[in-house]
Structure formats: structure tokens, C-alpha cells
């Protein structure tokens, strides 16, 4: 690990007197927090930044870290922005928040609404959301409404509703979401002591890539870091509007969290990739699942398949000679593997069970007997 010797100015401690601080408290000075903002928290943020040397070798880069955002309270990075959006909604007097979601936004909105004592309504594209995410939203007490369409049209309905009715939109077009999500960039810089050369992440609606770019620029402008990373955005090949340069009518991929054909934050996502000297890269579902398995098997990091699209894109970018192999890279793994475990290798139900004896299991494993026994 590098010494933390090139930090300028202050870094933000994750805890004070042994008490963990959530995003709103830790980064209050960089967020739209006023004296009237409720101190909402599920102790989100402060997620692991893991050095992953075996994965670095696989991706073909000199140095690689994984920012494991699946370790947030509801299992995805959405919590960073949601805590800010819900706190600001409550501050403004809202009693109901609303979002359209591919799953993780719904789970996060439902959790923070419960914590804040307000109602969450979540619009879900029917049959296109991982089951565990729907269970989460319902368990937190959200009102879930299935719509007979994909995510993009569901977001249109959410925006239309909040324009005309007294409900607060907490999708990532809400600027408080982006401000909160930028804290992940602050954390990376606080831990490394500098900005990495490259940041890679999956891109769906484009909110998160915009938030990271804003966050890295903010820290550089404050003098806390000197450089800015190139940002590599991974899109699923069947849902890659930002790679193609035009919307995709019927996005299709196993990566349900990024199955989006019309990114709501299109312009700011493009600005992040181009201004940073990075790129968008399309990766096949097979490449996404390969990266997903490598994360789990090489380093013990279980993320959901969509989360691995950033790593798949980084590896492809290095292979194409676009990202230099000598770079220090950070890959964001956006959500936890238990949310969408259907693609994890399952025990084969039809494999014949063994007799429940030590000898039978030892014979099946082919392990050597201890000397002297
Ligand atoms: C929301 C989400 C994304 C995509 O983020 P955008 O801000 O929509 O680009 C990626 N991965 C996971 C797990 C998500 O929940």
C-alpha cells in the first residue's frame, strides 16, 4: 500500500470516538446540508477499498483496487445518494417519495423512507427486477407497483407523476442523489491519499459516473488531490446506448441493473467519459459473467453480475491498448451478489447424494489421509 503522504488539506475521518459517521455527517461540508436537514443515516458509506493483486493480473494492470459498494446498508451504492435525497425531501415537507427502478433504487428508497418515517412508492418494470430486490423493497414497507413496460418508460411515468402530484422524485435525476453519490469518490481519495489513474464502473442511467466525475473534480478544486482519473464506463453490449451514440429501443442483457436504453443522465455521463480522457466500452454478457466469477474466485468478492461490468470494461480497455497497463486503477463494484444470485453456480440438485459417512465424502474429495491415522 502506498504511504498516505501526498494528501493536501483535510481528509474526512469515517468515525469519531469510535462511532461510525454516515454520509450526511461525514461529508456535511460538501453536501446540501442545512441546520434544518434531518440527521438521517443507516451508516452508509465507508465501504471497503480492497487491494486485489490476483485480479490486477487478470485485468492486465499494475495496480487494482475494488471499491465494494455492495457493503452499503441495502447492498448497493444507491444508499449514498438516497440518504441525501430522502433527508432533503423530508426537510422540504414531503410525506411520500417515488422512484422508478431496476431494483436497487427501490430497495434503497424503501429503506430510507422507513428510517425517515415517510412513504415510498416504487414503480417496477414487470418481470425485469431481480426477486431479492423486490423482496427488500416490500420488506421495508414500500408500496410497489409493477408496470407493464421496461425501465425507461417507467421513469417517464415517475417523472410525469412527480411533476403533477405532491410526491418527491428520488431517481438519479434528483441532484441530491448525485451529490450524495459523489462521496464515494471522496472516500477513494481519502483512503489512497490521491486520485487513482483510472476509475472503472458499470453505467446504466449515467447518474453514478456523473457523480464520480463531479466528486473527483471537487476534491481536486479543493486542493485535496492533484490529479483526475480517466473514467471507463462499462455498458452491456445489448444495452449500450452510450457506446452506440443513440438510444436502444429494447435493451437486452442479464445485467438487470444496467438494462437501460435511454440514460436519464446522458449528457453528464458523456462529459465524464470524454473530459476525463476515458471511454465507454460495451462488454458481452459472457464477459460480464466472467469478470463476476473472477471477482468471487480470485479475491472473495461476491457482487451482482451488473456490478462486474466495470471490471470487464477495464480488462477490455487494457487489451485494446486504450488504458495503459501501468495504471493504478479502481473498479467500483456497485451491488452485492446476494441480490441477484441466479447466475452463481448452483449445487446440482440432481447429483446423487452420498452416504453420510466420513469414508464416502473423503473418497469423493480424493483427500490424503493424515499421517499416522
Ligand atoms: C443503479 C446501478 C447501476 C447503474 O448506475 P447508474 O447511475 O444508473 O449508471 C449499476 N450497478 C448497480 C448494481 C446498480 O444498482
GROMACS .gro file of C-alpha atoms and ligand atoms in nm:
model
  388
    1UNK     CA    1   0.000   0.000   0.000
    2UNK     CA    2   0.128   0.348  -0.074
    3UNK     CA    3   0.204   0.581   0.215
    4UNK     CA    4  -0.061   0.846   0.260
    5UNK     CA    5   0.191   1.121   0.202
    6UNK     CA    6   0.060   1.326  -0.085
    7UNK     CA    7  -0.260   1.447   0.076
    8UNK     CA    8  -0.320   1.816   0.078
    9UNK     CA    9  -0.571   1.966   0.316
   10UNK     CA   10  -0.804   1.764   0.531
   11UNK     CA   11  -0.937   1.413   0.491
   12UNK     CA   12  -1.268   1.317   0.646
   13UNK     CA   13  -1.250   1.056   0.925
   14UNK     CA   14  -1.502   0.771   0.887
   15UNK     CA   15  -1.561   0.759   1.259
   16UNK     CA   16  -1.527   0.988   1.558
   17UNK     CA   17  -1.462   0.847   1.909
   18UNK     CA   18  -1.532   0.500   1.772
   19UNK     CA   19  -1.873   0.598   1.634
   20UNK     CA   20  -1.922   0.549   1.260
   21UNK     CA   21  -2.048   0.854   1.075
   22UNK     CA   22  -2.287   0.819   0.783
   23UNK     CA   23  -2.251   1.011   0.458
   24UNK     CA   24  -2.452   1.318   0.567
   25UNK     CA   25  -2.243   1.373   0.880
   26UNK     CA   26  -1.903   1.277   0.740
   27UNK     CA   27  -1.926   1.491   0.427
   28UNK     CA   28  -2.172   1.758   0.553
   29UNK     CA   29  -1.944   2.038   0.433
   30UNK     CA   30  -1.963   1.904   0.075
   31UNK     CA   31  -2.337   1.827   0.074
   32UNK     CA   32  -2.650   2.048   0.065
   33UNK     CA   33  -2.689   2.008   0.443
   34UNK     CA   34  -2.852   2.290   0.642
   35UNK     CA   35  -2.946   2.323   1.010
   36UNK     CA   36  -3.294   2.202   0.907
   37UNK     CA   37  -3.172   1.881   0.736
   38UNK     CA   38  -3.267   1.572   0.942
   39UNK     CA   39  -2.968   1.362   1.056
   40UNK     CA   40  -3.079   1.060   0.854
   41UNK     CA   41  -2.840   0.763   0.847
   42UNK     CA   42  -2.815   0.387   0.821
   43UNK     CA   43  -2.436   0.428   0.848
   44UNK     CA   44  -2.397   0.411   0.470
   45UNK     CA   45  -2.062   0.475   0.304
   46UNK     CA   46  -1.712   0.393   0.433
   47UNK     CA   47  -1.719   0.083   0.213
   48UNK     CA   48  -1.409  -0.137   0.166
   49UNK     CA   49  -1.139  -0.032  -0.080
   50UNK     CA   50  -0.967  -0.366  -0.134
   51UNK     CA   51  -0.630  -0.414  -0.299
   52UNK     CA   52  -0.679  -0.705  -0.542
   53UNK     CA   53  -0.345  -0.827  -0.686
   54UNK     CA   54  -0.475  -1.150  -0.843
   55UNK     CA   55  -0.750  -0.959  -1.016
   56UNK     CA   56  -0.497  -0.697  -1.130
   57UNK     CA   57  -0.302  -0.973  -1.305
   58UNK     CA   58  -0.620  -1.098  -1.471
   59UNK     CA   59  -0.721  -0.749  -1.584
   60UNK     CA   60  -0.366  -0.677  -1.705
   61UNK     CA   61  -0.294  -0.371  -1.489
   62UNK     CA   62  -0.012  -0.291  -1.247
   63UNK     CA   63  -0.232  -0.199  -0.954
   64UNK     CA   64  -0.601  -0.253  -0.890
   65UNK     CA   65  -0.843  -0.182  -0.605
   66UNK     CA   66  -1.209  -0.274  -0.575
   67UNK     CA   67  -1.444  -0.024  -0.413
   68UNK     CA   68  -1.706  -0.269  -0.285
   69UNK     CA   69  -2.027  -0.069  -0.274
   70UNK     CA   70  -2.230  -0.384  -0.211
   71UNK     CA   71  -2.133  -0.333   0.156
   72UNK     CA   72  -2.374  -0.041   0.195
   73UNK     CA   73  -2.682  -0.091   0.420
   74UNK     CA   74  -2.918  -0.208   0.144
   75UNK     CA   75  -2.642  -0.369  -0.061
   76UNK     CA   76  -2.574  -0.108  -0.327
   77UNK     CA   77  -2.420   0.237  -0.380
   78UNK     CA   78  -2.772   0.381  -0.419
   79UNK     CA   79  -2.775   0.439  -0.040
   80UNK     CA   80  -2.519   0.722  -0.066
   81UNK     CA   81  -2.745   0.936  -0.279
   82UNK     CA   82  -3.073   0.814  -0.131
   83UNK     CA   83  -2.986   0.926   0.222
   84UNK     CA   84  -2.934   1.280   0.091
   85UNK     CA   85  -3.240   1.279  -0.136
   86UNK     CA   86  -3.473   1.147   0.135
   87UNK     CA   87  -3.334   1.383   0.401
   88UNK     CA   88  -3.386   1.681   0.167
   89UNK     CA   89  -3.737   1.559   0.076
   90UNK     CA   90  -3.829   1.537   0.446
   91UNK     CA   91  -3.671   1.879   0.507
   92UNK     CA   92  -3.896   2.027   0.238
   93UNK     CA   93  -4.203   1.871   0.399
   94UNK     CA   94  -4.262   1.576   0.162
   95UNK     CA   95  -4.453   1.279   0.304
   96UNK     CA   96  -4.418   1.048   0.000
   97UNK     CA   97  -4.118   0.971  -0.217
   98UNK     CA   98  -4.136   0.798  -0.555
   99UNK     CA   99  -3.897   0.629  -0.794
  100UNK     CA  100  -3.887   0.401  -1.097
  101UNK     CA  101  -3.628   0.130  -1.052
  102UNK     CA  102  -3.447  -0.171  -1.190
  103UNK     CA  103  -3.441  -0.285  -0.825
  104UNK     CA  104  -3.166  -0.130  -0.618
  105UNK     CA  105  -3.306   0.224  -0.617
  106UNK     CA  106  -3.638   0.080  -0.497
  107UNK     CA  107  -3.473  -0.114  -0.213
  108UNK     CA  108  -3.274   0.191  -0.106
  109UNK     CA  109  -3.568   0.436  -0.130
  110UNK     CA  110  -3.783   0.197   0.073
  111UNK     CA  111  -3.520   0.159   0.348
  112UNK     CA  112  -3.453   0.532   0.389
  113UNK     CA  113  -3.825   0.613   0.373
  114UNK     CA  114  -3.881   0.365   0.657
  115UNK     CA  115  -3.596   0.517   0.858
  116UNK     CA  116  -3.730   0.870   0.800
  117UNK     CA  117  -4.094   0.778   0.868
  118UNK     CA  118  -4.230   0.863   0.521
  119UNK     CA  119  -4.392   0.652   0.247
  120UNK     CA  120  -4.203   0.509  -0.052
  121UNK     CA  121  -4.375   0.424  -0.379
  122UNK     CA  122  -4.166   0.224  -0.626
  123UNK     CA  123  -4.253   0.166  -0.992
  124UNK     CA  124  -4.100  -0.159  -1.117
  125UNK     CA  125  -4.083  -0.285  -1.476
  126UNK     CA  126  -4.276  -0.614  -1.454
  127UNK     CA  127  -4.061  -0.928  -1.463
  128UNK     CA  128  -3.737  -0.732  -1.507
  129UNK     CA  129  -3.626  -0.685  -1.147
  130UNK     CA  130  -3.422  -0.943  -0.950
  131UNK     CA  131  -3.653  -1.112  -0.696
  132UNK     CA  132  -3.442  -1.033  -0.390
  133UNK     CA  133  -3.460  -0.660  -0.466
  134UNK     CA  134  -3.842  -0.669  -0.482
  135UNK     CA  135  -3.845  -0.864  -0.153
  136UNK     CA  136  -3.623  -0.599   0.004
  137UNK     CA  137  -3.845  -0.309  -0.104
  138UNK     CA  138  -4.157  -0.487   0.021
  139UNK     CA  139  -3.994  -0.585   0.350
  140UNK     CA  140  -3.911  -0.219   0.420
  141UNK     CA  141  -4.280  -0.143   0.362
  142UNK     CA  142  -4.273   0.023   0.020
  143UNK     CA  143  -4.581   0.041  -0.195
  144UNK     CA  144  -4.464  -0.145  -0.508
  145UNK     CA  145  -4.642  -0.103  -0.839
  146UNK     CA  146  -4.550  -0.324  -1.134
  147UNK     CA  147  -4.575  -0.158  -1.474
  148UNK     CA  148  -4.611  -0.349  -1.797
  149UNK     CA  149  -4.302  -0.192  -1.958
  150UNK     CA  150  -3.925  -0.154  -1.929
  151UNK     CA  151  -3.731   0.082  -1.703
  152UNK     CA  152  -3.717   0.377  -1.943
  153UNK     CA  153  -4.097   0.413  -1.977
  154UNK     CA  154  -4.138   0.352  -1.602
  155UNK     CA  155  -3.910   0.652  -1.538
  156UNK     CA  156  -4.123   0.861  -1.777
  157UNK     CA  157  -4.429   0.775  -1.563
  158UNK     CA  158  -4.242   0.861  -1.241
  159UNK     CA  159  -4.134   1.198  -1.378
  160UNK     CA  160  -4.484   1.271  -1.507
  161UNK     CA  161  -4.637   1.184  -1.168
  162UNK     CA  162  -4.399   1.398  -0.963
  163UNK     CA  163  -4.446   1.694  -1.199
  164UNK     CA  164  -4.822   1.696  -1.131
  165UNK     CA  165  -4.871   1.540  -0.787
  166UNK     CA  166  -4.733   1.605  -0.438
  167UNK     CA  167  -4.476   1.326  -0.437
  168UNK     CA  168  -4.097   1.371  -0.440
  169UNK     CA  169  -3.892   1.209  -0.719
  170UNK     CA  170  -3.582   1.030  -0.586
  171UNK     CA  171  -3.445   0.890  -0.912
  172UNK     CA  172  -3.088   0.988  -1.000
  173UNK     CA  173  -3.215   1.292  -1.196
  174UNK     CA  174  -3.263   1.433  -0.844
  175UNK     CA  175  -2.944   1.643  -0.791
  176UNK     CA  176  -2.927   1.542  -0.423
  177UNK     CA  177  -2.874   1.181  -0.534
  178UNK     CA  178  -2.571   1.284  -0.742
  179UNK     CA  179  -2.429   1.499  -0.460
  180UNK     CA  180  -2.453   1.203  -0.221
  181UNK     CA  181  -2.304   0.954  -0.465
  182UNK     CA  182  -2.002   1.180  -0.516
  183UNK     CA  183  -1.895   1.084  -0.161
  184UNK     CA  184  -1.763   0.753  -0.300
  185UNK     CA  185  -1.501   0.950  -0.495
  186UNK     CA  186  -1.410   1.145  -0.179
  187UNK     CA  187  -1.365   0.819   0.013
  188UNK     CA  188  -1.136   0.670  -0.252
  189UNK     CA  189  -0.915   0.982  -0.239
  190UNK     CA  190  -0.924   0.992   0.143
  191UNK     CA  191  -0.803   0.629   0.160
  192UNK     CA  192  -0.546   0.633  -0.122
  193UNK     CA  193  -0.427   0.983  -0.039
  194UNK     CA  194  -0.461   1.073  -0.407
  195UNK     CA  195  -0.690   1.013  -0.704
  196UNK     CA  196  -0.627   0.689  -0.899
  197UNK     CA  197  -0.518   0.698  -1.265
  198UNK     CA  198  -0.830   0.514  -1.381
  199UNK     CA  199  -1.176   0.456  -1.237
  200UNK     CA  200  -1.394   0.185  -1.397
  201UNK     CA  201  -1.763   0.129  -1.324
  202UNK     CA  202  -2.084  -0.006  -1.478
  203UNK     CA  203  -2.309   0.255  -1.643
  204UNK     CA  204  -2.687   0.237  -1.678
  205UNK     CA  205  -2.871   0.566  -1.634
  206UNK     CA  206  -2.539   0.751  -1.613
  207UNK     CA  207  -2.601   0.905  -1.270
  208UNK     CA  208  -2.315   0.734  -1.091
  209UNK     CA  209  -2.044   0.809  -1.350
  210UNK     CA  210  -2.157   1.175  -1.339
  211UNK     CA  211  -2.137   1.172  -0.957
  212UNK     CA  212  -1.784   1.026  -0.951
  213UNK     CA  213  -1.660   1.280  -1.204
  214UNK     CA  214  -1.814   1.565  -1.005
  215UNK     CA  215  -1.661   1.425  -0.685
  216UNK     CA  216  -1.309   1.387  -0.821
  217UNK     CA  217  -1.319   1.739  -0.967
  218UNK     CA  218  -1.449   1.882  -0.638
  219UNK     CA  219  -1.162   1.726  -0.441
  220UNK     CA  220  -0.908   1.848  -0.697
  221UNK     CA  221  -1.058   2.201  -0.685
  222UNK     CA  222  -1.038   2.196  -0.304
  223UNK     CA  223  -0.670   2.108  -0.331
  224UNK     CA  224  -0.717   1.770  -0.160
  225UNK     CA  225  -0.589   1.586  -0.469
  226UNK     CA  226  -0.374   1.698  -0.761
  227UNK     CA  227  -0.489   1.483  -1.050
  228UNK     CA  228  -0.809   1.345  -1.201
  229UNK     CA  229  -0.872   0.986  -1.309
  230UNK     CA  230  -0.974   0.870  -1.657
  231UNK     CA  231  -1.317   0.714  -1.627
  232UNK     CA  232  -1.402   0.391  -1.809
  233UNK     CA  233  -1.775   0.318  -1.824
  234UNK     CA  234  -1.886  -0.040  -1.888
  235UNK     CA  235  -2.215  -0.099  -2.068
  236UNK     CA  236  -2.373  -0.434  -2.150
  237UNK     CA  237  -2.346  -0.500  -2.524
  238UNK     CA  238  -2.724  -0.542  -2.553
  239UNK     CA  239  -2.789  -0.215  -2.365
  240UNK     CA  240  -2.510   0.016  -2.479
  241UNK     CA  241  -2.667   0.347  -2.591
  242UNK     CA  242  -2.365   0.550  -2.473
  243UNK     CA  243  -2.129   0.335  -2.681
  244UNK     CA  244  -2.357   0.341  -2.986
  245UNK     CA  245  -2.437   0.712  -2.952
  246UNK     CA  246  -2.814   0.659  -2.977
  247UNK     CA  247  -3.095   0.518  -2.757
  248UNK     CA  248  -3.163   0.144  -2.762
  249UNK     CA  249  -3.533   0.059  -2.803
  250UNK     CA  250  -3.535  -0.286  -2.636
  251UNK     CA  251  -3.228  -0.320  -2.415
  252UNK     CA  252  -3.136  -0.682  -2.350
  253UNK     CA  253  -2.879  -0.820  -2.103
  254UNK     CA  254  -2.857  -1.045  -1.796
  255UNK     CA  255  -2.720  -0.738  -1.613
  256UNK     CA  256  -3.063  -0.616  -1.498
  257UNK     CA  257  -2.935  -0.312  -1.302
  258UNK     CA  258  -2.794  -0.160  -1.622
  259UNK     CA  259  -3.065  -0.276  -1.864
  260UNK     CA  260  -3.140   0.080  -1.971
  261UNK     CA  261  -3.183   0.206  -2.326
  262UNK     CA  262  -3.231   0.579  -2.266
  263UNK     CA  263  -2.994   0.702  -1.992
  264UNK     CA  264  -3.152   0.989  -1.798
  265UNK     CA  265  -2.811   1.150  -1.734
  266UNK     CA  266  -2.687   1.114  -2.093
  267UNK     CA  267  -2.505   1.449  -2.132
  268UNK     CA  268  -2.328   1.445  -1.796
  269UNK     CA  269  -2.226   1.080  -1.843
  270UNK     CA  270  -2.074   1.160  -2.183
  271UNK     CA  271  -1.898   1.463  -2.032
  272UNK     CA  272  -1.747   1.243  -1.757
  273UNK     CA  273  -1.605   0.990  -2.003
  274UNK     CA  274  -1.478   1.243  -2.258
  275UNK     CA  275  -1.348   1.523  -2.031
  276UNK     CA  276  -1.164   1.267  -1.817
  277UNK     CA  277  -0.995   1.114  -2.120
  278UNK     CA  278  -1.178   0.787  -2.058
  279UNK     CA  279  -1.430   0.598  -2.266
  280UNK     CA  280  -1.745   0.387  -2.275
  281UNK     CA  281  -1.695   0.025  -2.364
  282UNK     CA  282  -1.953  -0.241  -2.449
  283UNK     CA  283  -1.897  -0.582  -2.291
  284UNK     CA  284  -2.088  -0.901  -2.371
  285UNK     CA  285  -2.291  -1.084  -2.108
  286UNK     CA  286  -2.031  -1.364  -2.125
  287UNK     CA  287  -1.752  -1.115  -2.045
  288UNK     CA  288  -1.959  -0.968  -1.758
  289UNK     CA  289  -2.019  -1.314  -1.609
  290UNK     CA  290  -1.650  -1.399  -1.650
  291UNK     CA  291  -1.550  -1.086  -1.453
  292UNK     CA  292  -1.821  -1.171  -1.195
  293UNK     CA  293  -1.669  -1.517  -1.140
  294UNK     CA  294  -1.312  -1.382  -1.127
  295UNK     CA  295  -1.407  -1.131  -0.855
  296UNK     CA  296  -1.552  -1.410  -0.641
  297UNK     CA  297  -1.292  -1.679  -0.709
  298UNK     CA  298  -0.973  -1.475  -0.719
  299UNK     CA  299  -1.049  -1.232  -0.437
  300UNK     CA  300  -1.358  -1.342  -0.242
  301UNK     CA  301  -1.574  -1.051  -0.362
  302UNK     CA  302  -1.933  -1.150  -0.440
  303UNK     CA  303  -2.108  -0.877  -0.635
  304UNK     CA  304  -2.414  -0.886  -0.855
  305UNK     CA  305  -2.346  -0.952  -1.227
  306UNK     CA  306  -2.421  -0.591  -1.332
  307UNK     CA  307  -2.154  -0.477  -1.085
  308UNK     CA  308  -1.884  -0.665  -1.274
  309UNK     CA  309  -1.936  -0.470  -1.599
  310UNK     CA  310  -1.681  -0.209  -1.490
  311UNK     CA  311  -1.410  -0.470  -1.442
  312UNK     CA  312  -1.498  -0.638  -1.772
  313UNK     CA  313  -1.472  -0.300  -1.946
  314UNK     CA  314  -1.140  -0.220  -1.779
  315UNK     CA  315  -0.991  -0.551  -1.893
  316UNK     CA  316  -1.117  -0.492  -2.249
  317UNK     CA  317  -0.980  -0.137  -2.245
  318UNK     CA  318  -0.634  -0.261  -2.142
  319UNK     CA  319  -0.643  -0.540  -2.402
  320UNK     CA  320  -0.730  -0.282  -2.669
  321UNK     CA  321  -0.433  -0.066  -2.567
  322UNK     CA  322  -0.663   0.219  -2.464
  323UNK     CA  323  -0.585   0.203  -2.090
  324UNK     CA  324  -0.209   0.180  -2.009
  325UNK     CA  325  -0.113  -0.141  -1.826
  326UNK     CA  326   0.095   0.060  -1.577
  327UNK     CA  327  -0.210   0.243  -1.441
  328UNK     CA  328  -0.330   0.246  -1.083
  329UNK     CA  329  -0.696   0.153  -1.120
  330UNK     CA  330  -1.007   0.142  -0.903
  331UNK     CA  331  -1.302  -0.073  -1.007
  332UNK     CA  332  -1.638   0.007  -0.849
  333UNK     CA  333  -1.848  -0.300  -0.766
  334UNK     CA  334  -2.186  -0.139  -0.734
  335UNK     CA  335  -2.407  -0.405  -0.571
  336UNK     CA  336  -2.396  -0.719  -0.356
  337UNK     CA  337  -2.405  -1.069  -0.508
  338UNK     CA  338  -2.685  -1.193  -0.283
  339UNK     CA  339  -2.923  -0.954  -0.461
  340UNK     CA  340  -2.910  -1.139  -0.791
  341UNK     CA  341  -2.768  -1.485  -0.721
  342UNK     CA  342  -2.938  -1.669  -1.007
  343UNK     CA  343  -2.621  -1.666  -1.216
  344UNK     CA  344  -2.397  -1.805  -0.940
  345UNK     CA  345  -2.315  -2.171  -0.995
  346UNK     CA  346  -2.573  -2.374  -0.801
  347UNK     CA  347  -2.536  -2.712  -0.636
  348UNK     CA  348  -2.670  -2.957  -0.889
  349UNK     CA  349  -2.996  -3.082  -0.743
  350UNK     CA  350  -2.986  -3.398  -0.946
  351UNK     CA  351  -2.632  -3.501  -0.845
  352UNK     CA  352  -2.677  -3.820  -0.641
  353UNK     CA  353  -2.625  -3.751  -0.268
  354UNK     CA  354  -2.351  -3.951  -0.094
  355UNK     CA  355  -2.398  -4.178   0.206
  356UNK     CA  356  -2.343  -3.972   0.522
  357UNK     CA  357  -2.008  -4.127   0.614
  358UNK     CA  358  -1.658  -3.988   0.654
  359UNK     CA  359  -1.522  -4.251   0.412
  360UNK     CA  360  -1.769  -4.171   0.133
  361UNK     CA  361  -1.702  -3.795   0.147
  362UNK     CA  362  -1.323  -3.849   0.174
  363UNK     CA  363  -1.331  -4.081  -0.130
  364UNK     CA  364  -1.532  -3.824  -0.330
  365UNK     CA  365  -1.287  -3.546  -0.236
  366UNK     CA  366  -0.979  -3.759  -0.303
  367UNK     CA  367  -0.800  -3.609   0.000
  368UNK     CA  368  -0.490  -3.771   0.150
  369UNK     CA  369  -0.519  -3.937   0.491
  370UNK     CA  370  -0.332  -3.775   0.782
  371UNK     CA  371  -0.001  -3.947   0.856
  372UNK     CA  372  -0.028  -4.190   1.147
  373UNK     CA  373  -0.405  -4.233   1.131
  374LIG     C1  374  -2.804   0.161  -1.038
  374LIG     C2  375  -2.697   0.059  -1.063
  374LIG     C3  376  -2.602   0.075  -1.165
  374LIG     C4  377  -2.607   0.186  -1.266
  374LIG     O1  378  -2.587   0.313  -1.213
  374LIG     P1  379  -2.633   0.442  -1.299
  374LIG     O2  380  -2.619   0.555  -1.206
  374LIG     O3  381  -2.776   0.415  -1.337
  374LIG     O4  382  -2.547   0.449  -1.420
  374LIG     C5  383  -2.502  -0.018  -1.175
  374LIG     N1  384  -2.494  -0.124  -1.092
  374LIG     C6  385  -2.585  -0.143  -0.994
  374LIG     C7  386  -2.572  -0.262  -0.905
  374LIG     C8  387  -2.689  -0.052  -0.976
  374LIG     O5  388  -2.778  -0.073  -0.879
   0.00000   0.00000   0.00000
